[in-house]
Coordinates of C-alpha atoms in Angstrom, one line a residue:
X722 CA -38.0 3.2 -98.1
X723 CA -35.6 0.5 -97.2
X724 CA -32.4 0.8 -95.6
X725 CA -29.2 0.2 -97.7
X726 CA -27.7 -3.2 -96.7
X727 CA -24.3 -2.7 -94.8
X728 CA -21.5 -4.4 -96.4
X729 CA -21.0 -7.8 -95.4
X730 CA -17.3 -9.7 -94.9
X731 CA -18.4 -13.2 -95.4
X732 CA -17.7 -13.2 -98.8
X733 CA -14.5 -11.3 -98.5
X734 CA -10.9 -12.6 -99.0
X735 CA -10.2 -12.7 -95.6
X736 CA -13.3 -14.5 -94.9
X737 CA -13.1 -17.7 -97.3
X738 CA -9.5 -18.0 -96.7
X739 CA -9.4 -17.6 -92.8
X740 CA -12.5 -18.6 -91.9
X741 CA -12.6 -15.7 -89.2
X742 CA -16.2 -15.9 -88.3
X743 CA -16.6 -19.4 -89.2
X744 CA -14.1 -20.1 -85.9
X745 CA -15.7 -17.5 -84.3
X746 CA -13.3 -14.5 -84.3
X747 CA -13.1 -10.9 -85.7
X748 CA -10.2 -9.4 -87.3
X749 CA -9.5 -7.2 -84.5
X750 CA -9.1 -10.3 -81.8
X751 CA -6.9 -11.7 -84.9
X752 CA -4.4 -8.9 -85.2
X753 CA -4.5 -8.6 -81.0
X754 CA -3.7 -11.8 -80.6
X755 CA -1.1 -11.8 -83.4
X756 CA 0.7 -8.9 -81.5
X757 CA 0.6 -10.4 -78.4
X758 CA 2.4 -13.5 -79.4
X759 CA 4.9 -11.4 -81.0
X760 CA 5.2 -9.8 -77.8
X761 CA 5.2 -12.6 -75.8
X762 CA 8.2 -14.6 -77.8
X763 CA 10.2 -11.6 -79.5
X764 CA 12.4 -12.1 -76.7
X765 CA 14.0 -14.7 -78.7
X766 CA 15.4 -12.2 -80.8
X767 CA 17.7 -11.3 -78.3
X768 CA 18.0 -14.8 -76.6
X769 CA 19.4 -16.7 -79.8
X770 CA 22.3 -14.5 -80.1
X771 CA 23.2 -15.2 -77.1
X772 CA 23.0 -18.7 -76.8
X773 CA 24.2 -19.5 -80.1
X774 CA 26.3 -16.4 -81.0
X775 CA 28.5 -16.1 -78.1
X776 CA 30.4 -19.9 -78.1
X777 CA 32.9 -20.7 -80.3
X778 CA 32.5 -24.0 -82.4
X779 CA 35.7 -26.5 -81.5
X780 CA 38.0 -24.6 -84.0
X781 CA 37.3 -21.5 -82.2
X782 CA 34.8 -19.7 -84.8
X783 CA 31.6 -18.3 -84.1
X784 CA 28.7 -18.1 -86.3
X785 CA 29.7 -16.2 -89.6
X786 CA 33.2 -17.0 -89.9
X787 CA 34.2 -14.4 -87.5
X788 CA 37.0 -14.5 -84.4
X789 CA 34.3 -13.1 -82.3
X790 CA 30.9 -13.1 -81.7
X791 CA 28.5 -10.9 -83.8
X792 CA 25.5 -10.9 -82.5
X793 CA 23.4 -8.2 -84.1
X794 CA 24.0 -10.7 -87.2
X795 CA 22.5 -13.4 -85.5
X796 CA 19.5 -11.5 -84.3
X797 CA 18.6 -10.4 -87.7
X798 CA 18.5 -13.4 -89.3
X799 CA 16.6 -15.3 -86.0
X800 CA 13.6 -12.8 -86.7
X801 CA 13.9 -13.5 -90.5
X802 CA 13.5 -17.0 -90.4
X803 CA 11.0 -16.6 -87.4
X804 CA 9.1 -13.9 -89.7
X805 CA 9.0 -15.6 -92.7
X806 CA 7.9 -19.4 -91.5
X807 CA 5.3 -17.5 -89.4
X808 CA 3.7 -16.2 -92.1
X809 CA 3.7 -19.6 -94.0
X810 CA 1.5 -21.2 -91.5
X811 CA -0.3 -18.5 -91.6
X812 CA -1.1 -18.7 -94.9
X813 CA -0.8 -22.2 -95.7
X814 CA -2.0 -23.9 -92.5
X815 CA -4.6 -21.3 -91.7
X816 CA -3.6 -21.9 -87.5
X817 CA -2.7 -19.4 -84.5
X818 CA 0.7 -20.6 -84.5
X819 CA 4.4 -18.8 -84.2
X820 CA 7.5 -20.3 -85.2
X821 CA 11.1 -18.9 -84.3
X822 CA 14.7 -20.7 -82.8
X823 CA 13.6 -23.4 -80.6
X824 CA 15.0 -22.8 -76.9
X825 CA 16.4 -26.2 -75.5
X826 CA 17.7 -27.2 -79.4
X827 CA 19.6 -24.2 -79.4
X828 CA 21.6 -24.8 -76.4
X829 CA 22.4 -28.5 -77.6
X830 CA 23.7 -27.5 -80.7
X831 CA 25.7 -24.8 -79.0
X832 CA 26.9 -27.4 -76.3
X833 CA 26.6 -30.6 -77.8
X834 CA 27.1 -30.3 -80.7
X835 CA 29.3 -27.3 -81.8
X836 CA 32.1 -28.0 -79.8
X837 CA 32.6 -31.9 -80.3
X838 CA 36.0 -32.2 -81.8
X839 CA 36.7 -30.8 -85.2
X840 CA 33.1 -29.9 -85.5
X841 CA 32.3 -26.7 -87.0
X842 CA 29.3 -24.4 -87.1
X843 CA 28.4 -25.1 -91.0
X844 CA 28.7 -28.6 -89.4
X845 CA 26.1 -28.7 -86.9
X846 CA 23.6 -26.2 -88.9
X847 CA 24.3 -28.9 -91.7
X848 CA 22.6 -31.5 -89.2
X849 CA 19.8 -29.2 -88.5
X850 CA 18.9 -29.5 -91.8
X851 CA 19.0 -33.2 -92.5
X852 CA 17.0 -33.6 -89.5
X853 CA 14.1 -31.3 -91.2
X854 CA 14.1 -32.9 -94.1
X855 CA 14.1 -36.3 -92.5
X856 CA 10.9 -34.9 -90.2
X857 CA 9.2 -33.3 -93.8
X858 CA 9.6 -36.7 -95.3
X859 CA 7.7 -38.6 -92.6
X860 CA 5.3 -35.7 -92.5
X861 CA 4.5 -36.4 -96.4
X862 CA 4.6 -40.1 -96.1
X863 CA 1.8 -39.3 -93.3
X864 CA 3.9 -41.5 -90.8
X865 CA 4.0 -38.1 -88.5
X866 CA 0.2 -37.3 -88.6
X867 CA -0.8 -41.1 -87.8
X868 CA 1.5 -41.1 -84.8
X869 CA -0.7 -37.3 -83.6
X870 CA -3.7 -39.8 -84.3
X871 CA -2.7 -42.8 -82.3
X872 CA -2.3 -40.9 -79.2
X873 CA -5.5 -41.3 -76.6
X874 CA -7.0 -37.9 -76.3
X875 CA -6.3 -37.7 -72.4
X876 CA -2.6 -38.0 -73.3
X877 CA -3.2 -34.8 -75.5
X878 CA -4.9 -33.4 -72.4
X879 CA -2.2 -33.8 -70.6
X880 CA 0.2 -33.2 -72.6
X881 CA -1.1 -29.3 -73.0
X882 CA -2.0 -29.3 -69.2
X883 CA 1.9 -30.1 -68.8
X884 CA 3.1 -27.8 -70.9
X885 CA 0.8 -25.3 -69.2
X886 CA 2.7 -25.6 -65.6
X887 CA 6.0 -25.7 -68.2
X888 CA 5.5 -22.1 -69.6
X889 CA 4.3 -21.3 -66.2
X890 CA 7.8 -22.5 -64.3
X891 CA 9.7 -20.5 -67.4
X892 CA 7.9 -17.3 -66.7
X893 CA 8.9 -17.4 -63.2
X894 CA 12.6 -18.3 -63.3
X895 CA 13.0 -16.0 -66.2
X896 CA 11.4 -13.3 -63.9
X897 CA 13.8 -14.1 -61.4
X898 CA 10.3 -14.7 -58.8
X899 CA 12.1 -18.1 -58.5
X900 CA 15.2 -19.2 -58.8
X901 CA 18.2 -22.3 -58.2
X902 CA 18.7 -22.4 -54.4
X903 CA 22.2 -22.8 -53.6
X904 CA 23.1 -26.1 -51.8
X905 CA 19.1 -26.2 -51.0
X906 CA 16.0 -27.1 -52.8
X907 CA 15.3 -27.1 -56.5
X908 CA 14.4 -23.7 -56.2
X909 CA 13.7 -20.6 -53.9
X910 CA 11.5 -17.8 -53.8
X911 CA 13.8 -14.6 -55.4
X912 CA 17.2 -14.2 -53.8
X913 CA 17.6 -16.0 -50.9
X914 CA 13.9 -16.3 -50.3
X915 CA 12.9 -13.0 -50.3
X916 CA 11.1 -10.7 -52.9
X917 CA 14.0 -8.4 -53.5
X918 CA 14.9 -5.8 -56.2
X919 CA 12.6 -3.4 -58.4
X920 CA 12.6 -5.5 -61.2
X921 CA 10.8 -8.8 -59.0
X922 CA 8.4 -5.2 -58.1
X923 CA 7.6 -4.7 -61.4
X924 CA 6.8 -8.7 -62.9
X925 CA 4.3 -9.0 -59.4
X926 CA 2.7 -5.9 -60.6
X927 CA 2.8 -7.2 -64.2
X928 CA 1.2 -9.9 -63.4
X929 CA -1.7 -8.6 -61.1
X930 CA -2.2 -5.8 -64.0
X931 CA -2.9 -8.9 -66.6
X932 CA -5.0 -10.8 -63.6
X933 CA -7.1 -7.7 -63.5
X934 CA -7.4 -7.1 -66.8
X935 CA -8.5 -10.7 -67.1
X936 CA -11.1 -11.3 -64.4
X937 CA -12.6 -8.6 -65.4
X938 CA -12.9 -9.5 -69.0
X939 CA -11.1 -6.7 -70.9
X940 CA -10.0 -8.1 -74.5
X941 CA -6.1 -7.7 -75.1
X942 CA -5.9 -8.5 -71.6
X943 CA -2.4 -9.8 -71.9
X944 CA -0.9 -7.2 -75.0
X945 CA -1.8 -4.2 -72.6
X946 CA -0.2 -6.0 -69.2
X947 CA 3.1 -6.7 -71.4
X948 CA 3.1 -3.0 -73.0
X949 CA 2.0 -1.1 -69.5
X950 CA 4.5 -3.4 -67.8
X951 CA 7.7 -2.4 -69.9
X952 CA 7.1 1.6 -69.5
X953 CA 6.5 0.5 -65.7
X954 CA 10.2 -0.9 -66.5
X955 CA 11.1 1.9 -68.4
X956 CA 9.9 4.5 -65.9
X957 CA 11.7 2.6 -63.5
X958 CA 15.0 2.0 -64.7
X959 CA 15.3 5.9 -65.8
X960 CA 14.5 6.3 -62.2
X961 CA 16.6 4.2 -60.1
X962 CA 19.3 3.1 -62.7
X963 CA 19.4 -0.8 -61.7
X964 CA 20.8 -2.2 -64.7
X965 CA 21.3 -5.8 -65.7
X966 CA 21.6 -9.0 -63.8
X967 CA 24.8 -10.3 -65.6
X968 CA 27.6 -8.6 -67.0
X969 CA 29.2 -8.4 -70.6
X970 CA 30.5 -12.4 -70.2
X971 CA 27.3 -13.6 -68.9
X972 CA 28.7 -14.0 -65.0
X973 CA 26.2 -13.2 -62.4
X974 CA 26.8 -9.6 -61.0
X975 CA 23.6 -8.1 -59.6
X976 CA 21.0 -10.5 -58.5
X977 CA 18.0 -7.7 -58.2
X978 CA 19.2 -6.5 -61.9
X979 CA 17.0 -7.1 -64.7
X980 CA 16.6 -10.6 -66.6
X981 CA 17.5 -10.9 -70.2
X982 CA 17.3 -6.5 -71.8
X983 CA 17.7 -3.4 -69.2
X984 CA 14.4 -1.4 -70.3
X985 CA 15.8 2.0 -71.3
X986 CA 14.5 4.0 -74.6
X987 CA 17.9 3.0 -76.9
X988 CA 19.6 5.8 -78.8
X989 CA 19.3 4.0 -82.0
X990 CA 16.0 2.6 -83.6
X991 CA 16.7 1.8 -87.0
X992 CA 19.3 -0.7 -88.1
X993 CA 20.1 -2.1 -91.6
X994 CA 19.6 -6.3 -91.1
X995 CA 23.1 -8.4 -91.9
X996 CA 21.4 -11.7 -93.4
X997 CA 25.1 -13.0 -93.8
X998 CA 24.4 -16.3 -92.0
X999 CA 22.0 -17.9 -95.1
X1000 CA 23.3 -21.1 -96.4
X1001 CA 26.0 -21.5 -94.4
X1002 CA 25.7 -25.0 -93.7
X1003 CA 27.4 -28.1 -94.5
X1004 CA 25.2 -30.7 -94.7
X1005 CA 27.4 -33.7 -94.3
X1006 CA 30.5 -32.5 -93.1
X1007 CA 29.4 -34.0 -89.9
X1008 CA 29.4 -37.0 -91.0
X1009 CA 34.0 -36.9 -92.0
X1010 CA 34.0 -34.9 -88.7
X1011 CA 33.3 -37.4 -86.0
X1012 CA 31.9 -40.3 -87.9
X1013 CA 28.3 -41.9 -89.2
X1014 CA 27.4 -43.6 -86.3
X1015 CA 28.1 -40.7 -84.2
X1016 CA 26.1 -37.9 -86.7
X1017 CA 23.2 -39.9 -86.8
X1018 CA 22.7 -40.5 -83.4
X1019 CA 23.0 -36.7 -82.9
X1020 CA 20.3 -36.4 -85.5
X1021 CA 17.9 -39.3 -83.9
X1022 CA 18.0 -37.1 -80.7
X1023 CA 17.4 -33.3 -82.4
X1024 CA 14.2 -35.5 -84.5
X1025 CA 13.0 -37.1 -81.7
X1026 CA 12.7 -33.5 -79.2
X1027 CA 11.7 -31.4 -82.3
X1028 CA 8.6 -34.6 -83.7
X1029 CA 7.0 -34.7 -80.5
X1030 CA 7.6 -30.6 -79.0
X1031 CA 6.0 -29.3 -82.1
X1032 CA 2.7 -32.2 -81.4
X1033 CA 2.5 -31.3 -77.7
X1034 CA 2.5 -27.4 -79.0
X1035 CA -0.1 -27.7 -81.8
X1036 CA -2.7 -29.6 -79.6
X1037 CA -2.2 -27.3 -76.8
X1038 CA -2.6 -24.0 -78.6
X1039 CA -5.7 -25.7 -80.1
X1040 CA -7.0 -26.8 -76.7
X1041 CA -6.7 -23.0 -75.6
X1042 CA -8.5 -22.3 -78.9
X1043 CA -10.9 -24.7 -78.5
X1044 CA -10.1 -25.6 -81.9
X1045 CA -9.6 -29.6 -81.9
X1046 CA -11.9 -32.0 -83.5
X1047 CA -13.1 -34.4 -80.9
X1048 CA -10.6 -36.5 -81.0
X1049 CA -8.5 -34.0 -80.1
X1050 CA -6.6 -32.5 -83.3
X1051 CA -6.3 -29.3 -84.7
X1052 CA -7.6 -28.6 -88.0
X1053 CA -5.4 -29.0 -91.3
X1054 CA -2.8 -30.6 -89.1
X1055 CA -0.7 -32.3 -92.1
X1056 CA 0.0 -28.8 -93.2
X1057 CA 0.9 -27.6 -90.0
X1058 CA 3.1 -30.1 -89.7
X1059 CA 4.7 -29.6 -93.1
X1060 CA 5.1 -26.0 -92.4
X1061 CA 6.7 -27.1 -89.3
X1062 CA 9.4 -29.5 -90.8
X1063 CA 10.4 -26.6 -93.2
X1064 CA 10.9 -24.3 -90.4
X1065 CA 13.0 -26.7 -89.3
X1066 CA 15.3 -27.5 -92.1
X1067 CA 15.0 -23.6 -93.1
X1068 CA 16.5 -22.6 -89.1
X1069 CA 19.7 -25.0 -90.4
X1070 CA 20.1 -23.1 -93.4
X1071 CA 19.9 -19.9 -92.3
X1072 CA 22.5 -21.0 -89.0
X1073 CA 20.1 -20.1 -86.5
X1074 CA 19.2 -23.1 -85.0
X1075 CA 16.0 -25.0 -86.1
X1076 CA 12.9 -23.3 -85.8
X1077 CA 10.0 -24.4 -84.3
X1078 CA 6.3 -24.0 -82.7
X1079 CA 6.4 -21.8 -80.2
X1080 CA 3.8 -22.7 -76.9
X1081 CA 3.7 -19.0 -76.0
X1082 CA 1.3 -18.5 -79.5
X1083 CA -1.4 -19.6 -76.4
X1084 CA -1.1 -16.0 -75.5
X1085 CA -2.3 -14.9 -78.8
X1086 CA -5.1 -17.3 -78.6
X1087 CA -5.6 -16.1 -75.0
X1088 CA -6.2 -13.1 -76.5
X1089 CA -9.3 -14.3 -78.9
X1090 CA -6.9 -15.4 -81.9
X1091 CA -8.4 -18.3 -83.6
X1092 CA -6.8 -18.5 -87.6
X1093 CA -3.8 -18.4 -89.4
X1094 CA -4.2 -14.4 -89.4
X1095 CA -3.0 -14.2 -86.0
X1096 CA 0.4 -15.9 -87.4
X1097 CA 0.7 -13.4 -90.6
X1098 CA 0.3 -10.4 -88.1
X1099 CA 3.0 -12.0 -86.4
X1100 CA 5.5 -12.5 -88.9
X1101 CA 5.2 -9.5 -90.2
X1102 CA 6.2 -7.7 -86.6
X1103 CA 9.3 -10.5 -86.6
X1104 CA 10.6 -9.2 -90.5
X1105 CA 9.9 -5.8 -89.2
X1106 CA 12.2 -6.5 -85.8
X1107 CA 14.7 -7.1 -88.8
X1108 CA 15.2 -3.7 -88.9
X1109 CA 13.8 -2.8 -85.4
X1110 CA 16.0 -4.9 -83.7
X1111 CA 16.7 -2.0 -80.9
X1112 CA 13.3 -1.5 -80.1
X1113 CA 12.8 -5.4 -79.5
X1114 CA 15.8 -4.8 -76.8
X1115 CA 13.7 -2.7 -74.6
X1116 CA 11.6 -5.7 -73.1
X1117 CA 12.8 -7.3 -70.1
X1118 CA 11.7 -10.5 -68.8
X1119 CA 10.3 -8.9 -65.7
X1120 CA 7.6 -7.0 -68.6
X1121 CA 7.3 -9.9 -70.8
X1122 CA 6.7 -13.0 -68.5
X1123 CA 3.5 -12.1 -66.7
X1124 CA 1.7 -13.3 -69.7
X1125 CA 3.1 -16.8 -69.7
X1126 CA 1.9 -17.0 -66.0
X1127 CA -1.3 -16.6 -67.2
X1128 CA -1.3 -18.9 -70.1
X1129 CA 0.0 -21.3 -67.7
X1130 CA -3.6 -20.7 -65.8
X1131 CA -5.7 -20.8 -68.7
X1132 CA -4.3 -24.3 -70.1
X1133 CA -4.1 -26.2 -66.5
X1134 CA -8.3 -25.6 -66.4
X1135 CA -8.0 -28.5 -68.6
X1136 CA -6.8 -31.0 -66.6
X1137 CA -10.7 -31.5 -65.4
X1138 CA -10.9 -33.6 -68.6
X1139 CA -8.6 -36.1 -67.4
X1140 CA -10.3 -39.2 -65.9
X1141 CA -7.9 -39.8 -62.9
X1142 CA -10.1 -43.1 -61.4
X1143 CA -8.5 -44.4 -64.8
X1144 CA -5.4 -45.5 -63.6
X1145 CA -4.1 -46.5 -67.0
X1146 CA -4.2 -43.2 -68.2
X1147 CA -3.8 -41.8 -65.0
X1148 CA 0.0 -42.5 -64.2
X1149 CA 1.5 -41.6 -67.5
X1150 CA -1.1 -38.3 -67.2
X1151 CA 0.5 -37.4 -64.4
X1152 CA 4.0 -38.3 -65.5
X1153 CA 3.5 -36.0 -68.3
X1154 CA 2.7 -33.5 -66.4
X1155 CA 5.0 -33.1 -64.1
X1156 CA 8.2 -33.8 -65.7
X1157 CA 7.6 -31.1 -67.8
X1158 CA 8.4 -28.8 -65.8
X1159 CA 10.4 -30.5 -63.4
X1160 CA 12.9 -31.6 -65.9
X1161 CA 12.7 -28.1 -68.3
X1162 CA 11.8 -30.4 -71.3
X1163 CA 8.2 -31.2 -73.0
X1164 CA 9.9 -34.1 -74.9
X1165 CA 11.0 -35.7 -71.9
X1166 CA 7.2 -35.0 -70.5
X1167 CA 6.0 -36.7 -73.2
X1168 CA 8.1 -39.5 -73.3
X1169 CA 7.7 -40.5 -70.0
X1170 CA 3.9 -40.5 -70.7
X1171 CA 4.1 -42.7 -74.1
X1172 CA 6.3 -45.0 -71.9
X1173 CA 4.5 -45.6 -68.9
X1174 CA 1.3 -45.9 -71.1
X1175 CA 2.5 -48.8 -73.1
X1176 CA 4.2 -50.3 -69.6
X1177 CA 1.0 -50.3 -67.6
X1178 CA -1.3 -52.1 -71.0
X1179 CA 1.3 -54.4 -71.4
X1180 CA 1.6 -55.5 -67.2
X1181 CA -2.4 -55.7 -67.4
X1182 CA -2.6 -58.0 -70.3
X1183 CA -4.1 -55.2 -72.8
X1184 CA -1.9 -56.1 -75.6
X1185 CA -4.6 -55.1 -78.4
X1186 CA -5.2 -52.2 -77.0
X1187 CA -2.0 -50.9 -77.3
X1188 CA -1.9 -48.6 -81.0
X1189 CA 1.0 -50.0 -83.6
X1190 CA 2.4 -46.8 -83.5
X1191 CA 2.3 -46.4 -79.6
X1192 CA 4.5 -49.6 -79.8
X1193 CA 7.3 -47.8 -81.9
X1194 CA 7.0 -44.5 -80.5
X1195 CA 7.5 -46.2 -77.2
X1196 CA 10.3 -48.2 -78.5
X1197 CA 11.6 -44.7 -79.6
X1198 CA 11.2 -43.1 -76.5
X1199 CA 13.7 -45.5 -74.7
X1200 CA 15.8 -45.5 -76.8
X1201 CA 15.9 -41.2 -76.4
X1202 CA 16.1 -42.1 -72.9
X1203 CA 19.2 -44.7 -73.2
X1204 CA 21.0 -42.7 -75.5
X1205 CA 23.6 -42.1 -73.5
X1206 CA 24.4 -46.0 -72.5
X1207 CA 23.9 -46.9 -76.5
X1208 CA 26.3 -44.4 -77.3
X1209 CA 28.8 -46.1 -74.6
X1210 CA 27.7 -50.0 -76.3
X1211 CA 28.7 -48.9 -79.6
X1212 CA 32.1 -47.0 -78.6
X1213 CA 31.0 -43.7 -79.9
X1214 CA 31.2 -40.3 -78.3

């Protein structure tokens, strides 16, 4: 007698939409590596509040109206937006890709843009959302996907090998492992060159736990280092009481304290979310505040970092996933890029900053994820941190960054594809990969790559050779550059 046939997912739902097997993954590596992105970038949660929610706009309000900062506001709506443009490239795009508040955007509208005179929040979030609708517009006109075409592939290479040593930088200054040396170097190895506090203890364990767990080829690898580092952190912070590094204003007041949350089991779990924020935008008061030349040069320089961050991010997490097509794109790229430019526009809407693709999804990938069901496990956990904002709280940097140190490793193993006799590809390779993390911005890697690549064809003769678009996008890219000495030229602040 035969044996009954065991039930077979190829034809399931899950199977023609994600193509899970097809790319070579299971759903369990899927929701592991959806968890461990969560993991690996709720800390923005925590982060946006207080880089956007704690400065005053130039009339003195903060974000939702208030006379003071309310943060718990913030951080609700952050994972909302985060949550639900997650999911949408999960389910539209079908790609291992997070979305929340991009760092480095934040901080310029809080800085540069917020605070210019008679500028307003509703103001600034109102620029935020031109700028994504300018980006979806060249997304749909296909102007955005030709440039990700014209690129030479080694540029892609480096451009992920770049942001690679990037993360990797980030995970160690946000551990505290190294840090701004005063009157010295660019940086120093912990406080004053020495290894000191429990907290720089328990990221060097952190980190040799996820090693272990690597090299010896344990799936969820870096999920298990993250959650067995934090009740390390837990255990000892109950212990030893060490508390944070930087008091209620943000001032500096115990260097061996811990970075970003003090891991202690809070009193509170559940909160009701305050989605208050949504749709409180202007979106051309900017332009009667301080002027059209002046708004639209602000918005050139927000499009230009957020067009070519999210293209560095999606070919890097594809690298990692060994996902890209040999020229080296990702699959359905248009509609991750349309997904993207909605995030964007939908971060100004909601007045927490636009969103966009986060490099620490690598981690998930790192951790076998390979679809767009990676991403939906991820949103969800981001709505649910909604309402689970304490819990999110508990991980500190020292818990959390281990994982990015190891990303870091896994996407410089690509630099071997980089043909470095070739010196025209050479020099803006290595350009791009350096000021990355030299200068704490992947634009600004990628720039000087595009640059120098055009520079170096055009000195040798190799006119032809150059793309069309390379021309503009080089153009662009000094332009980004100059900004500052343009602004000065035309009279504008």
């Amino acid at each position: 007698m035969s044996t009954p046939a065991r039930p077979s997912t190829e034809g399931s739902v899950l199977e023609r939409h994600f193509k899970i097997a097809e790319r070579g993954s299971t759903v369990a590596r899927e929701v592991r590596g959806g968890v461990a992105t969560f993991f690996t970038m709720a800390y923005i949660v925590v982060l946006n509040p207080l880089i956007i929610g704690t400065q005053a706009d130039s009339t003195g309000g903060f974000l939702g109206g208030g006379d003071e900062p309310n943060l718990a506001m913030v951080a609700a709506t952050t994972a909302l937006v985060a949550g639900v443009m997650t999911l949408l490239m999960g389910v539209v795009a079908n790609y291992p890709l997070a979305l929340a508040a991009g760092l480095g955007l934040n901080a310029f509208v809080a800085f540069g843009i917020a605070k210019l005179p008679e500028m307003t929040w509703a103001d600034a979030m109102g620029l935020i959302v031109l700028e994504g609708l300018i980006i979806l517009v060249l997304v749909l006109t296909g102007f955005r996907k030709a440039v990700l075409h014209a690129v030479p592939p080694p540029l892609k290479t480096a451009i992920s090998v770049g942001i690679g040593l990037f993360i990797t930088v980030v995970g160690l200054v946000d551990a505290g492992f190294v840090r701004k040396a005063e009157g010295g170097p660019l940086g120093e190895l912990g406080v004053g060159g020495f290894l000191a506090g429990w907290p720089l203890l328990v990221f060097v364990i952190g980190l040799f736990i996820i090693v272990t767990l690597h090299v010896r080829g344990v799936r969820g690898a870096i999920l298990y280092g993250i959650l067995g580092t934090t009740v390390l952190a837990i255990v000892v912070e109950a212990i030893f009481s060490i508390g944070s590094q930087t008091n209620a204003e943000g001032e500096m007041v115990n260097p061996t304290g811990w970075g970003l949350n003090v891991p202690t089991i809070p009193s509170q779990v559940f909160e009701m979310p305050n989605f208050g924020l949504i749709g409180d935008f202007s979106l051309l008061g900017s332009f009667d505040k301080i002027g059209i030349v002046s708004a639209s040069l602000l918005v050139f320089t927000i499009l230009l970092a957020d067009f070519f961050d999210t293209m560095g991010t999606m070919v890097a997490v594809g690298a990692e996933g060994d996902l890209l097509d040999e020229e080296g794109n990702p699959p359905n790229s248009q509609r991750i890029l349309v997904v993207d430019s909605l995030a964007a526009a939908a971060g100004g809407a909601a007045s927490v900053s636009s969103n966009t693709s986060y490099i620490e999804s690598a981690s998930g990938v790192g951790e076998g994820a390979r679809t767009g069901l990676a991403s939906i496990v991820t949103g969800i956990l981001f709505l649910l941190a909604t309402f689970l904002s304490p819990l999110v709280s508990i991980v500190p940097y020292e818990a959390a960054t281990p994982a990015l140190v190891l990303v870091g490793f896994l996407m410089m193993q690509q630099v071997k594809e980089i043909d470095w006799d070739d010196l025209e590809i050479a020099i803006p390779a290595f350009l791009t990969i350096i000021l990355m993390p030299f200068t704490y911005s992947i634009t600004a890697g990628i720039g000087a790559g595009f640059v120098t690549y055009v520079f170096i064809k055009i000195v040798r003769g190799k006119f032809s050779a150059i793309h069309p678009l390379m021309w503009l996008v080089g153009v662009l890219f000094v332009l980004y550059f100059a900004i500052d000495p343009i602004k000065d030229v035309l009279g504008v602040s």
